[in-house]
């Protein structure tokens, strides 16, 4: 039986296995519609547990490469992954990496007065004047993967105005560079929504399509809320992964 080596490193082992299997699928080791080897054989080949192997197959399924049905095994569905935007956000460092993965385009910039409805949505005080940036992030192939509105103080917005277009850096990083105000913590809320009309047009989807809304509040070291971002992602092309680690023994 073939035994496959899996490189070490920080990447979870199941993702390494998924990457290797995806490469074999792309190389046509198995044709579309063909079953790949059963789980026990693959687990032994990679010298991993059945659960680790299943996690790798779930990753391939999420990419659209395979289908898995009880009693029918795992079949190849595509040779290359379906276009998706996948991110794992478990730290400020991973949030920075997310910013590097898609280029931002600013489509509108204006000053708004925060009313009661907007105050509830953003967490900002009603009556305050804020700069609102409407942005689109695009994948390497040019497709729009998210639509966002970012709320900043007018001073912070003016300070970073020349740095915004065609940048992959997070706006909070640009604020830190230009003003010295750094992010101490980010509070995030995620919920499923029906896609509103404005982002639907940008993302090329029908209004009401399934979507994920991310609301992020950026606080500096003094506890001041200096940035609020409301981002919308298509539900069928964006996946979000969180890793939970037990802090102590049971």
PDB file of C-alpha atoms in Angstrom:
ATOM      1  CA  UNK A   1       0.000   0.000   0.000  1.00  0.00           C
ATOM      2  CA  UNK A   2       1.303   3.453  -0.871  1.00  0.00           C
ATOM      3  CA  UNK A   3       2.195   5.586   2.163  1.00  0.00           C
ATOM      4  CA  UNK A   4       2.127   9.336   1.512  1.00  0.00           C
ATOM      5  CA  UNK A   5       4.275  11.884   3.293  1.00  0.00           C
ATOM      6  CA  UNK A   6       2.545  14.971   4.617  1.00  0.00           C
ATOM      7  CA  UNK A   7       4.654  18.057   5.262  1.00  0.00           C
ATOM      8  CA  UNK A   8       4.822  19.450   8.756  1.00  0.00           C
ATOM      9  CA  UNK A   9       4.137  23.054   9.664  1.00  0.00           C
ATOM     10  CA  UNK A  10       1.367  25.132  11.128  1.00  0.00           C
ATOM     11  CA  UNK A  11      -1.280  24.231   8.535  1.00  0.00           C
ATOM     12  CA  UNK A  12      -3.761  21.682   9.935  1.00  0.00           C
ATOM     13  CA  UNK A  13      -3.015  18.194   8.676  1.00  0.00           C
ATOM     14  CA  UNK A  14      -6.438  17.708   7.138  1.00  0.00           C
ATOM     15  CA  UNK A  15      -5.860  20.796   4.967  1.00  0.00           C
ATOM     16  CA  UNK A  16      -2.503  19.410   3.832  1.00  0.00           C
ATOM     17  CA  UNK A  17      -4.239  16.168   2.845  1.00  0.00           C
ATOM     18  CA  UNK A  18      -7.015  18.074   1.069  1.00  0.00           C
ATOM     19  CA  UNK A  19      -4.401  20.033  -0.874  1.00  0.00           C
ATOM     20  CA  UNK A  20      -2.598  16.840  -1.904  1.00  0.00           C
ATOM     21  CA  UNK A  21      -5.810  15.116  -2.972  1.00  0.00           C
ATOM     22  CA  UNK A  22      -6.904  18.229  -4.881  1.00  0.00           C
ATOM     23  CA  UNK A  23      -3.586  18.129  -6.773  1.00  0.00           C
ATOM     24  CA  UNK A  24      -4.164  14.482  -7.661  1.00  0.00           C
ATOM     25  CA  UNK A  25      -7.684  15.260  -8.862  1.00  0.00           C
ATOM     26  CA  UNK A  26      -6.355  18.128 -11.015  1.00  0.00           C
ATOM     27  CA  UNK A  27      -3.778  15.715 -12.469  1.00  0.00           C
ATOM     28  CA  UNK A  28      -6.631  13.351 -13.421  1.00  0.00           C
ATOM     29  CA  UNK A  29      -5.601  10.491 -11.203  1.00  0.00           C
ATOM     30  CA  UNK A  30      -9.369   9.969 -11.037  1.00  0.00           C
ATOM     31  CA  UNK A  31     -11.706  11.144 -13.782  1.00  0.00           C
ATOM     32  CA  UNK A  32     -14.928  13.080 -13.234  1.00  0.00           C
ATOM     33  CA  UNK A  33     -17.584  10.720 -11.923  1.00  0.00           C
ATOM     34  CA  UNK A  34     -15.020   8.182 -10.725  1.00  0.00           C
ATOM     35  CA  UNK A  35     -14.861   7.068  -7.089  1.00  0.00           C
ATOM     36  CA  UNK A  36     -11.670   7.816  -5.199  1.00  0.00           C
ATOM     37  CA  UNK A  37     -10.359   5.126  -2.807  1.00  0.00           C
ATOM     38  CA  UNK A  38     -12.481   4.439   0.286  1.00  0.00           C
ATOM     39  CA  UNK A  39     -11.823   6.226   3.562  1.00  0.00           C
ATOM     40  CA  UNK A  40      -9.961   3.369   5.332  1.00  0.00           C
ATOM     41  CA  UNK A  41      -7.543   3.035   2.415  1.00  0.00           C
ATOM     42  CA  UNK A  42      -6.886   6.778   2.173  1.00  0.00           C
ATOM     43  CA  UNK A  43      -6.485   7.131   5.949  1.00  0.00           C
ATOM     44  CA  UNK A  44      -3.909   4.340   5.965  1.00  0.00           C
ATOM     45  CA  UNK A  45      -2.158   5.855   2.961  1.00  0.00           C
ATOM     46  CA  UNK A  46      -1.765   9.212   4.687  1.00  0.00           C
ATOM     47  CA  UNK A  47      -1.180   7.567   8.103  1.00  0.00           C
ATOM     48  CA  UNK A  48      -3.953   9.575   9.756  1.00  0.00           C
ATOM     49  CA  UNK A  49      -7.143   8.809  11.631  1.00  0.00           C
ATOM     50  CA  UNK A  50     -10.450   8.316   9.849  1.00  0.00           C
ATOM     51  CA  UNK A  51     -11.711  11.577  11.364  1.00  0.00           C
ATOM     52  CA  UNK A  52      -8.764  13.569   9.981  1.00  0.00           C
ATOM     53  CA  UNK A  53      -9.344  12.004   6.585  1.00  0.00           C
ATOM     54  CA  UNK A  54     -13.066  12.825   6.736  1.00  0.00           C
ATOM     55  CA  UNK A  55     -12.238  16.451   7.506  1.00  0.00           C
ATOM     56  CA  UNK A  56     -10.036  16.534   4.405  1.00  0.00           C
ATOM     57  CA  UNK A  57     -12.850  15.093   2.285  1.00  0.00           C
ATOM     58  CA  UNK A  58     -15.297  17.644   3.707  1.00  0.00           C
ATOM     59  CA  UNK A  59     -12.862  20.355   2.605  1.00  0.00           C
ATOM     60  CA  UNK A  60     -12.773  18.920  -0.920  1.00  0.00           C
ATOM     61  CA  UNK A  61     -16.565  18.751  -0.923  1.00  0.00           C
ATOM     62  CA  UNK A  62     -16.769  22.400   0.156  1.00  0.00           C
ATOM     63  CA  UNK A  63     -14.557  23.297  -2.806  1.00  0.00           C
ATOM     64  CA  UNK A  64     -16.904  21.470  -5.160  1.00  0.00           C
ATOM     65  CA  UNK A  65     -14.276  18.904  -6.149  1.00  0.00           C
ATOM     66  CA  UNK A  66     -16.066  15.812  -4.841  1.00  0.00           C
ATOM     67  CA  UNK A  67     -19.484  14.615  -3.728  1.00  0.00           C
ATOM     68  CA  UNK A  68     -19.974  12.237  -0.822  1.00  0.00           C
ATOM     69  CA  UNK A  69     -23.028  10.004  -0.466  1.00  0.00           C
ATOM     70  CA  UNK A  70     -23.658   7.241   2.004  1.00  0.00           C
ATOM     71  CA  UNK A  71     -23.373   3.896   0.265  1.00  0.00           C
ATOM     72  CA  UNK A  72     -21.835   5.422  -2.854  1.00  0.00           C
ATOM     73  CA  UNK A  73     -18.493   6.645  -1.559  1.00  0.00           C
ATOM     74  CA  UNK A  74     -16.710   9.811  -2.714  1.00  0.00           C
ATOM     75  CA  UNK A  75     -16.851  10.734  -6.408  1.00  0.00           C
ATOM     76  CA  UNK A  76     -14.929  13.365  -8.336  1.00  0.00           C
ATOM     77  CA  UNK A  77     -17.204  16.176  -9.537  1.00  0.00           C
ATOM     78  CA  UNK A  78     -14.718  18.773 -10.826  1.00  0.00           C
ATOM     79  CA  UNK A  79     -11.016  18.930 -11.695  1.00  0.00           C
ATOM     80  CA  UNK A  80     -10.570  22.432 -10.319  1.00  0.00           C
ATOM     81  CA  UNK A  81     -12.259  24.101  -7.324  1.00  0.00           C
ATOM     82  CA  UNK A  82     -15.403  26.133  -7.771  1.00  0.00           C
ATOM     83  CA  UNK A  83     -14.682  29.844  -7.288  1.00  0.00           C
ATOM     84  CA  UNK A  84     -14.994  30.527  -3.570  1.00  0.00           C
ATOM     85  CA  UNK A  85     -13.624  32.990  -1.062  1.00  0.00           C
ATOM     86  CA  UNK A  86     -12.609  31.126   2.073  1.00  0.00           C
ATOM     87  CA  UNK A  87     -11.247  32.694   5.243  1.00  0.00           C
ATOM     88  CA  UNK A  88     -10.354  31.720   8.753  1.00  0.00           C
ATOM     89  CA  UNK A  89     -10.472  34.549  11.261  1.00  0.00           C
ATOM     90  CA  UNK A  90      -9.284  33.634  14.725  1.00  0.00           C
ATOM     91  CA  UNK A  91      -6.825  36.445  15.458  1.00  0.00           C
ATOM     92  CA  UNK A  92      -5.889  39.965  14.407  1.00  0.00           C
ATOM     93  CA  UNK A  93      -3.059  38.430  12.362  1.00  0.00           C
ATOM     94  CA  UNK A  94      -5.520  36.304  10.367  1.00  0.00           C
ATOM     95  CA  UNK A  95      -7.697  39.364   9.842  1.00  0.00           C
ATOM     96  CA  UNK A  96      -4.672  41.077   8.285  1.00  0.00           C
ATOM     97  CA  UNK A  97      -4.143  38.041   6.022  1.00  0.00           C
ATOM     98  CA  UNK A  98      -7.785  38.240   4.951  1.00  0.00           C
ATOM     99  CA  UNK A  99      -7.105  41.807   3.829  1.00  0.00           C
ATOM    100  CA  UNK A 100      -4.170  40.643   1.723  1.00  0.00           C
ATOM    101  CA  UNK A 101      -6.236  38.036  -0.111  1.00  0.00           C
ATOM    102  CA  UNK A 102      -8.554  40.471  -1.932  1.00  0.00           C
ATOM    103  CA  UNK A 103      -7.960  43.927  -3.392  1.00  0.00           C
ATOM    104  CA  UNK A 104     -10.160  46.750  -2.130  1.00  0.00           C
ATOM    105  CA  UNK A 105     -11.864  49.235  -4.439  1.00  0.00           C
ATOM    106  CA  UNK A 106     -13.489  52.350  -2.965  1.00  0.00           C
ATOM    107  CA  UNK A 107     -16.695  53.110  -4.861  1.00  0.00           C
ATOM    108  CA  UNK A 108     -18.057  56.010  -2.756  1.00  0.00           C
ATOM    109  CA  UNK A 109     -16.971  58.355   0.037  1.00  0.00           C
ATOM    110  CA  UNK A 110     -19.309  60.681   1.903  1.00  0.00           C
ATOM    111  CA  UNK A 111     -20.044  62.204   5.304  1.00  0.00           C
ATOM    112  CA  UNK A 112     -23.177  61.050   7.097  1.00  0.00           C
ATOM    113  CA  UNK A 113     -24.892  61.898  10.345  1.00  0.00           C
ATOM    114  CA  UNK A 114     -25.545  58.798  12.420  1.00  0.00           C
ATOM    115  CA  UNK A 115     -29.297  58.441  12.948  1.00  0.00           C
ATOM    116  CA  UNK A 116     -31.055  56.034  15.349  1.00  0.00           C
ATOM    117  CA  UNK A 117     -31.265  53.165  12.845  1.00  0.00           C
ATOM    118  CA  UNK A 118     -27.637  53.525  11.791  1.00  0.00           C
ATOM    119  CA  UNK A 119     -26.568  53.852  15.427  1.00  0.00           C
ATOM    120  CA  UNK A 120     -28.153  50.488  16.164  1.00  0.00           C
ATOM    121  CA  UNK A 121     -26.459  48.881  13.172  1.00  0.00           C
ATOM    122  CA  UNK A 122     -22.997  50.351  13.749  1.00  0.00           C
ATOM    123  CA  UNK A 123     -22.774  50.869  17.507  1.00  0.00           C
ATOM    124  CA  UNK A 124     -21.852  54.521  16.910  1.00  0.00           C
ATOM    125  CA  UNK A 125     -23.487  57.364  18.904  1.00  0.00           C
ATOM    126  CA  UNK A 126     -26.562  58.883  17.291  1.00  0.00           C
ATOM    127  CA  UNK A 127     -25.953  62.425  16.070  1.00  0.00           C
ATOM    128  CA  UNK A 128     -22.253  61.986  15.328  1.00  0.00           C
ATOM    129  CA  UNK A 129     -20.870  62.848  11.900  1.00  0.00           C
ATOM    130  CA  UNK A 130     -18.796  60.077  10.323  1.00  0.00           C
ATOM    131  CA  UNK A 131     -17.099  59.475   7.007  1.00  0.00           C
ATOM    132  CA  UNK A 132     -18.612  56.478   5.223  1.00  0.00           C
ATOM    133  CA  UNK A 133     -16.559  54.579   2.652  1.00  0.00           C
ATOM    134  CA  UNK A 134     -18.348  52.113   0.409  1.00  0.00           C
ATOM    135  CA  UNK A 135     -15.902  49.467  -0.786  1.00  0.00           C
ATOM    136  CA  UNK A 136     -15.757  46.296  -2.866  1.00  0.00           C
ATOM    137  CA  UNK A 137     -13.142  43.581  -2.464  1.00  0.00           C
ATOM    138  CA  UNK A 138     -12.197  41.539  -5.502  1.00  0.00           C
ATOM    139  CA  UNK A 139     -10.584  38.134  -5.870  1.00  0.00           C
ATOM    140  CA  UNK A 140      -7.505  37.692  -8.126  1.00  0.00           C
ATOM    141  CA  UNK A 141      -9.792  36.882 -11.081  1.00  0.00           C
ATOM    142  CA  UNK A 142     -11.542  40.252 -10.676  1.00  0.00           C
ATOM    143  CA  UNK A 143     -14.833  38.916  -9.329  1.00  0.00           C
ATOM    144  CA  UNK A 144     -16.449  40.809  -6.448  1.00  0.00           C
ATOM    145  CA  UNK A 145     -16.325  38.764  -3.250  1.00  0.00           C
ATOM    146  CA  UNK A 146     -17.625  41.276  -0.720  1.00  0.00           C
ATOM    147  CA  UNK A 147     -19.273  44.669  -0.339  1.00  0.00           C
ATOM    148  CA  UNK A 148     -18.677  46.835   2.727  1.00  0.00           C
ATOM    149  CA  UNK A 149     -19.404  50.189   4.289  1.00  0.00           C
ATOM    150  CA  UNK A 150     -16.743  51.539   6.648  1.00  0.00           C
ATOM    151  CA  UNK A 151     -17.430  54.277   9.205  1.00  0.00           C
ATOM    152  CA  UNK A 152     -14.525  56.455  10.394  1.00  0.00           C
ATOM    153  CA  UNK A 153     -14.050  59.852  11.953  1.00  0.00           C
ATOM    154  CA  UNK A 154     -13.717  62.517   9.235  1.00  0.00           C
ATOM    155  CA  UNK A 155     -10.152  63.189  10.418  1.00  0.00           C
ATOM    156  CA  UNK A 156      -9.075  59.549  10.127  1.00  0.00           C
ATOM    157  CA  UNK A 157     -10.741  59.256   6.718  1.00  0.00           C
ATOM    158  CA  UNK A 158      -8.923  62.354   5.447  1.00  0.00           C
ATOM    159  CA  UNK A 159      -5.591  61.032   6.755  1.00  0.00           C
ATOM    160  CA  UNK A 160      -5.816  57.787   4.737  1.00  0.00           C
ATOM    161  CA  UNK A 161      -7.610  59.117   1.657  1.00  0.00           C
ATOM    162  CA  UNK A 162      -4.532  58.798  -0.555  1.00  0.00           C
ATOM    163  CA  UNK A 163      -3.842  55.199   0.507  1.00  0.00           C
ATOM    164  CA  UNK A 164      -7.179  53.551  -0.157  1.00  0.00           C
ATOM    165  CA  UNK A 165      -7.494  52.635  -3.827  1.00  0.00           C
ATOM    166  CA  UNK A 166      -6.155  49.323  -5.134  1.00  0.00           C
ATOM    167  CA  UNK A 167      -4.809  48.407  -1.712  1.00  0.00           C
ATOM    168  CA  UNK A 168      -5.011  45.050   0.021  1.00  0.00           C
ATOM    169  CA  UNK A 169      -4.209  46.459   3.460  1.00  0.00           C
ATOM    170  CA  UNK A 170      -6.857  46.746   6.151  1.00  0.00           C
ATOM    171  CA  UNK A 171      -8.222  50.241   6.701  1.00  0.00           C
ATOM    172  CA  UNK A 172      -7.402  49.910  10.407  1.00  0.00           C
ATOM    173  CA  UNK A 173      -3.744  49.366   9.460  1.00  0.00           C
ATOM    174  CA  UNK A 174      -3.773  52.476   7.280  1.00  0.00           C
ATOM    175  CA  UNK A 175      -5.251  54.468  10.168  1.00  0.00           C
ATOM    176  CA  UNK A 176      -2.489  53.205  12.483  1.00  0.00           C
ATOM    177  CA  UNK A 177       0.202  54.154   9.982  1.00  0.00           C
ATOM    178  CA  UNK A 178      -1.130  57.672   9.413  1.00  0.00           C
ATOM    179  CA  UNK A 179      -2.415  58.572  12.896  1.00  0.00           C
ATOM    180  CA  UNK A 180      -0.666  56.232  15.342  1.00  0.00           C
ATOM    181  CA  UNK A 181      -4.007  54.825  16.509  1.00  0.00           C
ATOM    182  CA  UNK A 182      -3.655  51.038  16.624  1.00  0.00           C
ATOM    183  CA  UNK A 183      -6.220  48.279  16.939  1.00  0.00           C
ATOM    184  CA  UNK A 184      -6.336  46.753  20.401  1.00  0.00           C
ATOM    185  CA  UNK A 185      -9.347  44.481  19.888  1.00  0.00           C
ATOM    186  CA  UNK A 186     -12.005  43.711  17.294  1.00  0.00           C
ATOM    187  CA  UNK A 187     -15.535  42.663  18.223  1.00  0.00           C
ATOM    188  CA  UNK A 188     -17.310  40.825  15.425  1.00  0.00           C
ATOM    189  CA  UNK A 189     -20.923  39.825  14.850  1.00  0.00           C
ATOM    190  CA  UNK A 190     -21.917  37.454  12.050  1.00  0.00           C
ATOM    191  CA  UNK A 191     -25.465  36.757  10.902  1.00  0.00           C
ATOM    192  CA  UNK A 192     -27.285  35.328   7.908  1.00  0.00           C
ATOM    193  CA  UNK A 193     -29.265  37.890   5.902  1.00  0.00           C
ATOM    194  CA  UNK A 194     -31.153  38.284   2.641  1.00  0.00           C
ATOM    195  CA  UNK A 195     -28.875  40.190   0.246  1.00  0.00           C
ATOM    196  CA  UNK A 196     -29.915  43.880   0.056  1.00  0.00           C
ATOM    197  CA  UNK A 197     -30.327  45.562  -3.322  1.00  0.00           C
ATOM    198  CA  UNK A 198     -27.180  47.731  -3.318  1.00  0.00           C
ATOM    199  CA  UNK A 199     -24.623  44.990  -2.603  1.00  0.00           C
ATOM    200  CA  UNK A 200     -26.625  42.544  -4.750  1.00  0.00           C
ATOM    201  CA  UNK A 201     -26.027  44.722  -7.820  1.00  0.00           C
ATOM    202  CA  UNK A 202     -22.287  44.922  -7.135  1.00  0.00           C
ATOM    203  CA  UNK A 203     -21.963  41.212  -6.439  1.00  0.00           C
ATOM    204  CA  UNK A 204     -24.014  40.277  -9.503  1.00  0.00           C
ATOM    205  CA  UNK A 205     -26.668  38.368  -7.559  1.00  0.00           C
ATOM    206  CA  UNK A 206     -30.449  38.686  -7.211  1.00  0.00           C
ATOM    207  CA  UNK A 207     -31.624  40.741  -4.221  1.00  0.00           C
ATOM    208  CA  UNK A 208     -32.734  38.445  -1.434  1.00  0.00           C
ATOM    209  CA  UNK A 209     -30.060  35.832  -2.139  1.00  0.00           C
ATOM    210  CA  UNK A 210     -28.512  34.179   0.951  1.00  0.00           C
ATOM    211  CA  UNK A 211     -25.651  36.223   2.381  1.00  0.00           C
ATOM    212  CA  UNK A 212     -23.502  36.629   5.463  1.00  0.00           C
ATOM    213  CA  UNK A 213     -23.211  39.988   7.184  1.00  0.00           C
ATOM    214  CA  UNK A 214     -20.114  40.765   9.244  1.00  0.00           C
ATOM    215  CA  UNK A 215     -20.187  43.767  11.564  1.00  0.00           C
ATOM    216  CA  UNK A 216     -16.755  44.535  13.020  1.00  0.00           C
ATOM    217  CA  UNK A 217     -16.050  47.101  15.711  1.00  0.00           C
ATOM    218  CA  UNK A 218     -12.416  48.217  15.986  1.00  0.00           C
ATOM    219  CA  UNK A 219     -11.291  49.597  19.368  1.00  0.00           C
ATOM    220  CA  UNK A 220      -7.985  51.280  20.169  1.00  0.00           C
ATOM    221  CA  UNK A 221      -5.990  50.860  23.394  1.00  0.00           C
ATOM    222  CA  UNK A 222      -8.096  53.513  25.181  1.00  0.00           C
ATOM    223  CA  UNK A 223     -11.331  51.652  24.373  1.00  0.00           C
ATOM    224  CA  UNK A 224     -12.438  54.185  21.760  1.00  0.00           C
ATOM    225  CA  UNK A 225     -14.490  52.763  18.869  1.00  0.00           C
ATOM    226  CA  UNK A 226     -12.649  54.299  15.916  1.00  0.00           C
ATOM    227  CA  UNK A 227     -13.902  52.129  13.032  1.00  0.00           C
ATOM    228  CA  UNK A 228     -17.042  50.150  12.274  1.00  0.00           C
ATOM    229  CA  UNK A 229     -17.257  47.985   9.173  1.00  0.00           C
ATOM    230  CA  UNK A 230     -20.433  46.336   7.868  1.00  0.00           C
ATOM    231  CA  UNK A 231     -19.456  43.739   5.270  1.00  0.00           C
ATOM    232  CA  UNK A 232     -21.706  41.562   3.133  1.00  0.00           C
ATOM    233  CA  UNK A 233     -20.554  38.302   1.502  1.00  0.00           C
ATOM    234  CA  UNK A 234     -22.505  35.986  -0.853  1.00  0.00           C
ATOM    235  CA  UNK A 235     -23.594  32.936   1.095  1.00  0.00           C
ATOM    236  CA  UNK A 236     -22.760  30.423  -1.644  1.00  0.00           C
ATOM    237  CA  UNK A 237     -19.225  31.627  -2.450  1.00  0.00           C
ATOM    238  CA  UNK A 238     -17.903  32.614   0.959  1.00  0.00           C
ATOM    239  CA  UNK A 239     -17.037  30.290   3.821  1.00  0.00           C
ATOM    240  CA  UNK A 240     -15.930  31.298   7.291  1.00  0.00           C
ATOM    241  CA  UNK A 241     -13.932  29.046   9.577  1.00  0.00           C
ATOM    242  CA  UNK A 242     -13.392  29.447  13.340  1.00  0.00           C
ATOM    243  CA  UNK A 243     -11.022  27.351  15.424  1.00  0.00           C
ATOM    244  CA  UNK A 244     -11.954  26.793  19.067  1.00  0.00           C
ATOM    245  CA  UNK A 245      -9.287  25.667  21.528  1.00  0.00           C
ATOM    246  CA  UNK A 246     -10.002  24.362  25.026  1.00  0.00           C
ATOM    247  CA  UNK A 247      -8.406  26.727  27.537  1.00  0.00           C
ATOM    248  CA  UNK A 248      -8.044  24.187  30.328  1.00  0.00           C
ATOM    249  CA  UNK A 249      -8.478  20.545  31.156  1.00  0.00           C
ATOM    250  CA  UNK A 250     -11.969  19.184  31.709  1.00  0.00           C
TER     251      UNK A 250
END
